[in-house]
Short mmCIF file of C-alpha atoms and ligand atoms in Angstrom, two decimals:
data_model
loop_
_atom_site.label_atom_id
_atom_site.label_comp_id
_atom_site.label_asym_id
_atom_site.label_seq_id
_atom_site.Cartn_x
_atom_site.Cartn_y
_atom_site.Cartn_z
CA VAL C 1 32.31 -35.18 -15.99
CA THR C 2 29.38 -33.74 -17.93
CA ASN C 3 27.22 -36.75 -17.05
CA ALA C 4 28.17 -36.50 -13.36
CA VAL C 5 27.21 -32.82 -13.30
CA ALA C 6 23.94 -33.56 -15.07
CA ALA C 7 23.18 -36.40 -12.66
CA ALA C 8 23.96 -34.24 -9.62
CA SER C 9 21.54 -31.55 -10.82
CA GLU C 10 18.77 -34.14 -10.98
CA VAL C 11 19.24 -35.54 -7.48
CA PRO C 12 16.38 -34.35 -5.29
CA ALA C 13 17.36 -32.64 -2.05
CA ALA C 14 16.79 -34.96 0.91
CA THR C 15 15.10 -32.21 2.92
CA PRO C 16 13.62 -28.94 1.64
CA PRO C 17 15.78 -25.90 2.46
CA GLY C 18 14.39 -24.15 5.53
CA ALA C 19 13.34 -20.50 5.73
CA GLY C 20 16.61 -19.64 7.49
CA SER C 21 18.83 -21.05 4.73
CA ALA C 22 20.14 -19.22 1.69
CA ALA C 23 18.28 -21.62 -0.62
CA GLY C 24 15.05 -21.21 1.35
CA ILE C 25 15.27 -17.40 1.28
CA PHE C 26 16.23 -17.41 -2.40
CA ASN C 27 13.39 -19.72 -3.40
CA SER C 28 10.91 -17.72 -1.31
CA THR C 29 11.90 -14.57 -3.17
CA VAL C 30 11.11 -16.22 -6.51
CA ALA C 31 7.94 -17.71 -5.05
CA GLY C 32 6.75 -14.24 -3.93
CA PHE C 33 6.60 -13.17 -7.57
CA ALA C 34 4.93 -16.44 -8.53
CA ILE C 35 2.24 -15.99 -5.86
CA GLY C 36 1.32 -12.47 -7.06
CA THR C 37 1.33 -13.70 -10.66
CA ALA C 38 -0.62 -16.91 -10.02
CA TRP C 39 -3.31 -14.88 -8.28
CA GLU C 40 -3.57 -12.28 -11.06
CA LEU C 41 -3.74 -15.03 -13.70
CA GLY C 42 -6.51 -16.85 -11.82
CA ALA C 43 -4.53 -19.96 -10.84
CA LEU C 44 -4.79 -19.47 -7.07
CA ASP C 45 -8.56 -18.96 -7.25
CA GLU C 46 -8.95 -22.04 -9.42
CA ILE C 47 -6.92 -24.20 -7.04
CA ASN C 48 -8.86 -22.79 -4.10
CA ASP C 49 -12.27 -23.36 -5.72
CA ARG C 50 -11.58 -26.74 -7.34
CA GLY C 51 -8.76 -28.18 -5.24
CA GLY C 52 -6.31 -28.25 -8.17
CA LEU C 53 -5.68 -27.84 -11.88
CA ASP C 54 -3.73 -29.24 -14.81
CA TRP C 55 -0.97 -26.72 -15.54
CA SER C 56 -0.77 -27.60 -19.24
CA ASP C 57 -4.51 -27.11 -19.67
CA PHE C 58 -4.27 -23.88 -17.60
CA ALA C 59 -1.55 -22.55 -19.95
CA THR C 60 -3.69 -23.35 -23.00
CA ARG C 61 -6.87 -21.79 -21.60
CA HIS C 62 -5.08 -18.55 -20.66
CA ASP C 63 -2.78 -18.46 -23.70
CA LEU C 64 0.37 -18.56 -21.55
CA ASP C 65 3.89 -19.65 -22.46
CA ARG C 66 4.13 -23.31 -21.48
CA ALA C 67 7.65 -23.32 -20.01
CA ALA C 68 6.98 -20.15 -18.02
CA THR C 69 3.72 -21.58 -16.68
CA ASP C 70 5.44 -24.82 -15.62
CA SER C 71 8.14 -22.74 -13.90
CA MET C 72 5.63 -20.56 -12.09
CA PHE C 73 4.11 -23.67 -10.52
CA ALA C 74 7.62 -25.03 -9.79
CA ALA C 75 8.29 -21.84 -7.80
CA LEU C 76 5.03 -22.30 -5.88
CA SER C 77 5.89 -25.94 -5.26
CA ALA C 78 9.39 -25.02 -3.98
CA VAL C 79 7.78 -23.31 -0.99
CA GLU C 80 4.99 -25.89 -0.60
CA VAL C 81 2.17 -23.62 -1.74
CA VAL C 82 1.28 -26.37 -4.22
CA THR C 83 2.26 -29.98 -4.84
CA ARG C 84 2.96 -31.30 -8.35
CA GLN C 85 2.44 -34.76 -9.78
CA GLY C 86 2.97 -34.87 -13.53
CA SER C 87 0.93 -31.98 -14.89
CA ARG C 88 -1.47 -32.05 -11.94
CA VAL C 89 -1.09 -29.16 -9.47
CA GLU C 90 -2.86 -29.27 -6.11
CA ALA C 91 -3.00 -27.16 -2.95
CA GLY C 92 0.06 -27.79 -0.77
CA PRO C 93 0.50 -27.44 3.01
CA ALA C 94 1.13 -23.66 2.78
CA PHE C 95 -1.72 -22.96 0.32
CA LYS C 96 -4.47 -21.79 2.67
CA GLU C 97 -2.29 -19.32 4.56
CA VAL C 98 -0.74 -17.96 1.37
CA TYR C 99 -4.14 -17.75 -0.37
CA ASP C 100 -5.46 -15.57 2.46
CA ALA C 101 -2.37 -13.35 2.15
CA LYS C 102 -2.18 -13.34 -1.69
CA ALA C 103 -2.95 -9.65 -2.07
CA PHE C 104 -0.02 -8.72 0.21
CA PHE C 105 2.33 -10.69 -2.04
CA HIS C 106 0.85 -8.97 -5.11
CA TRP C 107 1.21 -5.54 -3.45
CA LEU C 108 4.87 -6.25 -2.78
CA THR C 109 6.07 -8.10 -5.87
CA ILE C 110 3.97 -6.43 -8.57
CA GLY C 111 2.71 -3.14 -7.09
CA CYS C 112 6.04 -2.20 -5.45
CA ALA C 113 8.38 -4.09 -7.81
CA GLU C 114 10.19 -1.04 -9.18
CA LEU C 115 10.66 0.52 -5.76
CA PHE C 116 12.41 -2.59 -4.42
CA ALA C 117 14.35 -3.17 -7.64
CA ASP C 118 15.70 0.39 -7.33
CA MET C 119 16.57 -0.02 -3.63
CA PRO C 120 20.32 0.70 -4.03
CA THR C 121 19.58 3.90 -5.98
CA VAL C 122 16.68 5.00 -3.82
CA MET C 123 18.66 4.70 -0.57
CA ARG C 124 21.37 7.18 -1.60
CA ASN C 125 20.64 10.62 -0.17
CA ALA C 126 21.87 12.27 -3.37
CA ASN C 127 19.07 10.57 -5.31
CA ARG C 128 16.23 11.34 -2.91
CA VAL C 129 14.92 14.44 -4.71
CA GLY C 130 11.87 14.94 -6.91
CA SER C 131 10.02 11.80 -7.97
CA PHE C 132 12.83 9.44 -6.99
CA TYR C 133 10.90 6.15 -6.97
CA ARG C 134 8.19 4.46 -8.99
CA ARG C 135 5.41 2.08 -8.06
CA ASN C 136 2.50 0.68 -10.05
CA PRO C 137 -0.71 2.44 -8.86
CA VAL C 138 -3.05 0.21 -10.88
CA ALA C 139 -1.50 -2.96 -9.42
CA ILE C 140 -1.62 -1.45 -5.93
CA SER C 141 -5.35 -0.69 -6.35
CA TYR C 142 -5.88 -4.26 -7.54
CA ALA C 143 -4.21 -5.67 -4.43
CA CYS C 144 -5.98 -3.21 -2.12
CA ARG C 145 -9.36 -4.42 -3.37
CA ASP C 146 -8.63 -7.85 -1.89
CA ILE C 147 -6.90 -6.49 1.23
CA ASN C 148 -10.06 -4.49 1.85
CA ARG C 149 -12.36 -7.43 1.23
CA GLN C 150 -10.49 -9.60 3.72
CA ALA C 151 -9.33 -7.11 6.32
CA PHE C 152 -11.07 -3.74 6.39
CA ASP C 153 -14.53 -4.36 4.85
CA PRO C 154 -16.12 -6.44 7.65
CA VAL C 155 -15.12 -3.79 10.19
CA PHE C 156 -16.12 -0.99 7.77
CA ARG C 157 -19.62 -2.51 7.38
CA GLU C 158 -19.95 -2.71 11.16
CA SER C 159 -18.88 0.96 11.44
CA LEU C 160 -21.53 2.01 8.88
CA GLU C 161 -24.27 0.00 10.58
CA GLN C 162 -23.52 1.67 13.88
CA LEU C 163 -23.27 5.23 12.53
CA ASP C 164 -25.80 7.44 14.30
CA VAL C 165 -26.10 9.91 11.41
CA ASP C 166 -27.77 9.59 7.99
CA PHE C 167 -25.82 10.23 4.84
CA ALA C 168 -26.92 10.66 1.21
CA SER C 169 -23.55 11.58 -0.23
CA VAL C 170 -20.09 10.17 0.45
CA ALA C 171 -16.59 11.16 -0.69
CA ASP C 172 -13.81 8.57 -0.62
CA LEU C 173 -10.33 10.11 -0.28
CA GLY C 174 -7.59 8.13 -2.05
CA CYS C 175 -10.35 6.02 -3.64
CA GLY C 176 -8.01 3.86 -5.77
CA SER C 177 -10.06 1.25 -7.63
CA GLY C 178 -13.37 2.88 -6.65
CA GLU C 179 -14.48 -0.42 -5.15
CA ARG C 180 -15.54 1.12 -1.83
CA LEU C 181 -17.88 3.55 -3.57
CA ILE C 182 -19.26 0.78 -5.79
CA GLN C 183 -20.02 -1.38 -2.74
CA LEU C 184 -21.57 1.57 -0.91
CA ALA C 185 -23.76 2.54 -3.89
CA LYS C 186 -24.99 -1.05 -4.15
CA ALA C 187 -25.75 -1.26 -0.43
CA TYR C 188 -27.39 2.18 -0.12
CA PRO C 189 -29.78 2.87 -3.03
CA GLY C 190 -29.81 6.55 -3.94
CA LEU C 191 -26.44 7.25 -2.32
CA ARG C 192 -24.15 9.51 -4.39
CA GLY C 193 -20.41 8.97 -4.33
CA LEU C 194 -17.36 11.03 -5.21
CA GLY C 195 -13.97 9.37 -5.50
CA ILE C 196 -10.85 11.52 -5.11
CA ASP C 197 -7.39 10.26 -5.95
CA ILE C 198 -4.03 11.74 -6.84
CA ALA C 199 -3.29 9.01 -9.44
CA ALA C 200 -4.96 9.59 -12.80
CA SER C 201 -4.26 5.99 -13.87
CA ALA C 202 -6.11 4.57 -10.86
CA LEU C 203 -9.07 6.88 -11.58
CA ARG C 204 -9.27 5.75 -15.21
CA ASP C 205 -9.57 2.15 -14.01
CA ALA C 206 -12.09 3.14 -11.36
CA GLU C 207 -14.26 4.84 -13.99
CA VAL C 208 -14.26 1.69 -16.10
CA SER C 209 -15.38 -0.37 -13.07
CA VAL C 210 -18.12 2.11 -12.20
CA ARG C 211 -19.47 2.07 -15.77
CA ALA C 212 -19.35 -1.75 -15.79
CA ALA C 213 -21.37 -1.76 -12.56
CA GLY C 214 -23.95 0.58 -14.17
CA LEU C 215 -23.36 3.23 -11.50
CA ALA C 216 -21.94 6.08 -13.59
CA ASP C 217 -24.98 8.26 -12.81
CA ARG C 218 -24.29 8.03 -9.05
CA ILE C 219 -20.49 7.85 -8.74
CA GLN C 220 -18.15 10.53 -10.02
CA PHE C 221 -14.42 11.03 -9.70
CA ALA C 222 -12.08 13.97 -9.22
CA GLU C 223 -8.31 13.97 -9.56
CA GLY C 224 -6.82 15.75 -6.57
CA ASP C 225 -4.47 15.73 -3.63
CA ALA C 226 -6.47 14.93 -0.50
CA ARG C 227 -3.85 16.77 1.58
CA ASN C 228 -4.74 20.06 -0.03
CA LEU C 229 -7.94 19.90 -2.05
CA ARG C 230 -9.06 22.81 -4.19
CA PRO C 231 -12.70 23.84 -3.70
CA ASP C 232 -15.24 21.97 -5.82
CA PRO C 233 -19.02 22.62 -5.77
CA ARG C 234 -19.61 18.88 -5.34
CA PHE C 235 -17.89 18.91 -1.94
CA ALA C 236 -20.69 20.90 -0.26
CA GLU C 237 -23.19 18.04 -0.38
CA VAL C 238 -20.84 15.41 1.12
CA GLU C 239 -22.09 14.11 4.49
CA LEU C 240 -19.75 11.18 5.00
CA LEU C 241 -16.01 11.02 4.31
CA THR C 242 -14.13 7.77 4.02
CA CYS C 243 -10.37 7.32 3.69
CA PHE C 244 -8.75 3.91 3.57
CA MET C 245 -5.10 2.92 3.37
CA MET C 246 -3.90 6.41 2.55
CA GLY C 247 -4.31 8.32 5.83
CA HIS C 248 -0.58 7.95 6.52
CA ASP C 249 0.03 10.08 3.40
CA PHE C 250 -1.29 13.04 5.42
CA TRP C 251 1.75 12.81 7.73
CA PRO C 252 4.21 14.04 9.13
CA ARG C 253 2.32 15.45 12.12
CA GLU C 254 2.20 19.14 11.24
CA ASN C 255 0.96 18.39 7.72
CA CYS C 256 -1.60 15.91 9.02
CA VAL C 257 -3.05 18.46 11.46
CA ALA C 258 -3.35 20.95 8.58
CA SER C 259 -4.94 18.36 6.26
CA LEU C 260 -7.48 17.24 8.85
CA ARG C 261 -8.46 20.86 9.49
CA ARG C 262 -8.68 21.57 5.78
CA LEU C 263 -11.04 18.61 5.31
CA ARG C 264 -13.44 20.21 7.77
CA GLU C 265 -13.39 23.48 5.83
CA ILE C 266 -13.67 22.02 2.39
CA PHE C 267 -16.38 19.50 3.32
CA PRO C 268 -18.47 21.76 5.60
CA ASN C 269 -21.39 19.31 5.81
CA ALA C 270 -19.41 16.14 6.50
CA ARG C 271 -20.67 14.69 9.78
CA ARG C 272 -18.26 11.77 10.03
CA LEU C 273 -14.88 10.67 8.72
CA LEU C 274 -14.23 6.93 8.71
CA LEU C 275 -10.47 6.59 8.50
CA GLY C 276 -9.01 3.11 8.14
CA ASP C 277 -5.27 2.63 8.01
CA THR C 278 -2.30 0.52 8.98
CA ALA C 279 0.19 2.08 11.37
CA ARG C 280 3.87 1.50 12.09
CA THR C 281 4.29 -1.34 14.57
CA GLN C 282 6.44 -1.03 17.64
CA GLY C 283 8.54 -3.59 19.46
CA ILE C 284 8.01 -6.66 17.25
CA PRO C 285 11.37 -8.49 17.03
CA ASP C 286 12.64 -8.57 13.43
CA PRO C 287 12.42 -12.36 13.00
CA ALA C 288 8.83 -12.31 14.33
CA LYS C 289 7.37 -9.74 11.90
CA PRO C 290 3.97 -10.90 10.65
CA VAL C 291 3.02 -10.98 6.97
CA PHE C 292 2.96 -7.54 5.25
CA THR C 293 4.35 -5.53 8.19
CA LEU C 294 8.01 -5.71 7.17
CA ALA C 295 7.31 -4.94 3.49
CA PHE C 296 4.97 -2.06 4.37
CA GLU C 297 7.44 -0.44 6.75
CA VAL C 298 10.52 -0.95 4.54
CA ALA C 299 8.65 0.40 1.48
CA HIS C 300 7.60 3.56 3.31
CA ASP C 301 11.12 4.16 4.58
CA LEU C 302 12.46 3.71 1.05
CA MET C 303 9.90 6.22 -0.23
CA GLY C 304 10.70 8.64 2.59
CA ALA C 305 7.03 8.47 3.59
CA TYR C 306 6.25 8.98 7.26
CA LEU C 307 4.34 6.13 8.86
CA PRO C 308 2.73 7.10 12.18
CA THR C 309 2.21 4.65 15.04
CA LEU C 310 -1.29 4.07 16.46
CA ARG C 311 -0.33 6.19 19.45
CA GLU C 312 0.60 9.09 17.15
CA TRP C 313 -2.75 8.78 15.37
CA ASP C 314 -4.65 8.73 18.69
CA GLU C 315 -2.96 11.96 19.74
CA ILE C 316 -3.64 14.02 16.62
CA PHE C 317 -7.40 14.14 16.07
CA GLU C 318 -8.30 16.82 18.56
CA GLU C 319 -5.71 19.23 17.19
CA GLY C 320 -6.92 18.41 13.68
CA GLY C 321 -10.45 19.48 14.62
CA TRP C 322 -12.02 16.02 14.84
CA LYS C 323 -13.36 14.09 17.79
CA CYS C 324 -12.57 10.37 17.84
CA LEU C 325 -15.78 8.53 18.75
CA ARG C 326 -14.46 5.00 18.29
CA ALA C 327 -11.37 3.09 17.18
CA ARG C 328 -12.24 -0.34 15.81
CA PRO C 329 -9.30 -2.73 15.50
CA VAL C 330 -8.72 -4.63 12.24
CA GLU C 331 -6.95 -7.97 12.76
CA ILE C 332 -4.66 -8.11 9.67
CA PRO C 333 -2.46 -6.27 8.72
CA THR C 334 -1.06 -5.87 12.22
CA ALA C 335 -1.61 -2.38 13.71
CA SER C 336 -4.66 -1.61 11.55
CA VAL C 337 -7.69 0.28 12.77
CA ILE C 338 -10.82 2.14 11.61
CA TYR C 339 -11.34 5.43 13.40
CA GLU C 340 -14.80 6.99 13.52
CA LEU C 341 -14.26 10.73 13.67
CA ALA C 342 -16.93 13.39 14.21
C1 SAM N 1 -3.12 1.91 -0.85
S1 SAM N 1 -4.18 2.66 -2.00
C2 SAM N 1 -5.77 2.45 -1.24
C3 SAM N 1 -6.90 2.63 -2.19
C4 SAM N 1 -8.29 2.59 -1.62
N1 SAM N 1 -8.51 3.63 -0.61
C5 SAM N 1 -8.61 1.26 -1.03
O1 SAM N 1 -8.98 1.20 0.16
O2 SAM N 1 -8.53 0.27 -1.74
C6 SAM N 1 -3.84 4.37 -1.69
C7 SAM N 1 -4.50 5.25 -2.69
O3 SAM N 1 -4.38 6.58 -2.23
C8 SAM N 1 -3.98 7.39 -3.32
N2 SAM N 1 -3.28 8.55 -2.74
C9 SAM N 1 -2.07 8.58 -2.16
N3 SAM N 1 -1.78 9.82 -1.72
C10 SAM N 1 -2.85 10.58 -2.05
C11 SAM N 1 -3.16 11.95 -1.88
N4 SAM N 1 -2.32 12.77 -1.28
N5 SAM N 1 -4.34 12.41 -2.34
C12 SAM N 1 -5.21 11.58 -2.96
N6 SAM N 1 -4.96 10.28 -3.17
C13 SAM N 1 -3.80 9.78 -2.70
C14 SAM N 1 -3.13 6.50 -4.18
O4 SAM N 1 -3.04 6.97 -5.50
C15 SAM N 1 -3.88 5.18 -4.05
O5 SAM N 1 -4.88 5.05 -5.03
#
C-alpha cells in the first residue's frame, strides 16, 4: 500500500490543472507568493536578462535555503512562468506577461500579505475600529517604484514636458520611496524637492535612497498627513505639486473637497498639481477582471478605504478649487489617469 501511494504521488498529471479548477487556483495562490519573492530576490530579472539560470547556483550566490529555492521555482513552474530541466530554470510561456506584472504580485502577496491573511477578522464589523489592519509600507513602496516605472512614468514625463509653467521647487504628496523626487532632481538640475508621507518607515527608506543618489542637499522629507498638513515654511516655495497612487486616500467626497482646498491654501505658490491615480472600475464582469484591479478593489474594501470612480474624480476638481486642464490616460492598471490641475 505504501509503495502504491508513493508511486501515485510521482505520476505526472496528464494535463496541467486549468485556472478554473481547484488545483489551478490553489497552485496560482502559491505561485503569487513565489512571483513576488522571485522578483525581490533577483531571480525574475536574471531570467529576463539572461534567458535562464541554474537554481542551485542561484541559491548559493544569494545564500538561500536550497530546498526552499527549489520549491520557489517549482511554484513558478506549476503555473508555467518558468520551465525546469534538472537544475536549469528558463522562461516559460507565461514569463513575459508575469514579468511585466511582477510588481502587482509583489504589492499583493508581500505588501498586502497581512491584510489578506486577516481577512476573516477584518471583515467583522465589530473589529473595524482603530487601526484594524496592517500592511507593509516599505514593501508597498518597493512595488510602487516598478508600477510607476512601467505605468505612470512615461505619461508623467509627457505631462512635465507639456507643462506651460516653470517650476524650481516640487512637493510630492505620499512620496513613498522618494523615487519620483530622485528622478525629477536628476532630470531638472537645481530643482528642489520635498517629499511628504504619513509613513515614517517609508520616509526612512526614502532618505537612504536620496543620500545614496547624492541628492540630500536638494531633496528633503517631512512626515505628515497630506489630507490635513500643518503649515511648514518650506511649503511657500513649492511651485509644482505631484501626488501619485495616494489621491484616493483624500476621499470620501467631502473630505477630498476639503483636502484639495487646503492644498491651495498651504501651498499658495503651487501653479499645478499633477495627480496620478487608479480609480474603481465599473461594469467589468468578475471573471474578466484584468491584473491588479480585483486585488486593488478588494484590498480597499477590506481597509474600509473609499475608492472613487473616474467619473467621481472628474466631478470634484472645481469644487475643490482646481481647474482640470487635462486628463491623460494610463494604460495599466485599468482605470488609471494623470490629471493636470491648475
Ligand atoms: C501606493 S504608495 C505610492 C507611493 C508613491 N507616491 C509612488 O508613486 O510610488 C502610497 C503612499 O502614500 C502614503 N500615504 C497614504 N495616505 C497618506 C496621507 N494621508 N498622507 C501622506 N501620505 C499618505 C503611503 O504611506 C504610501 O507611501
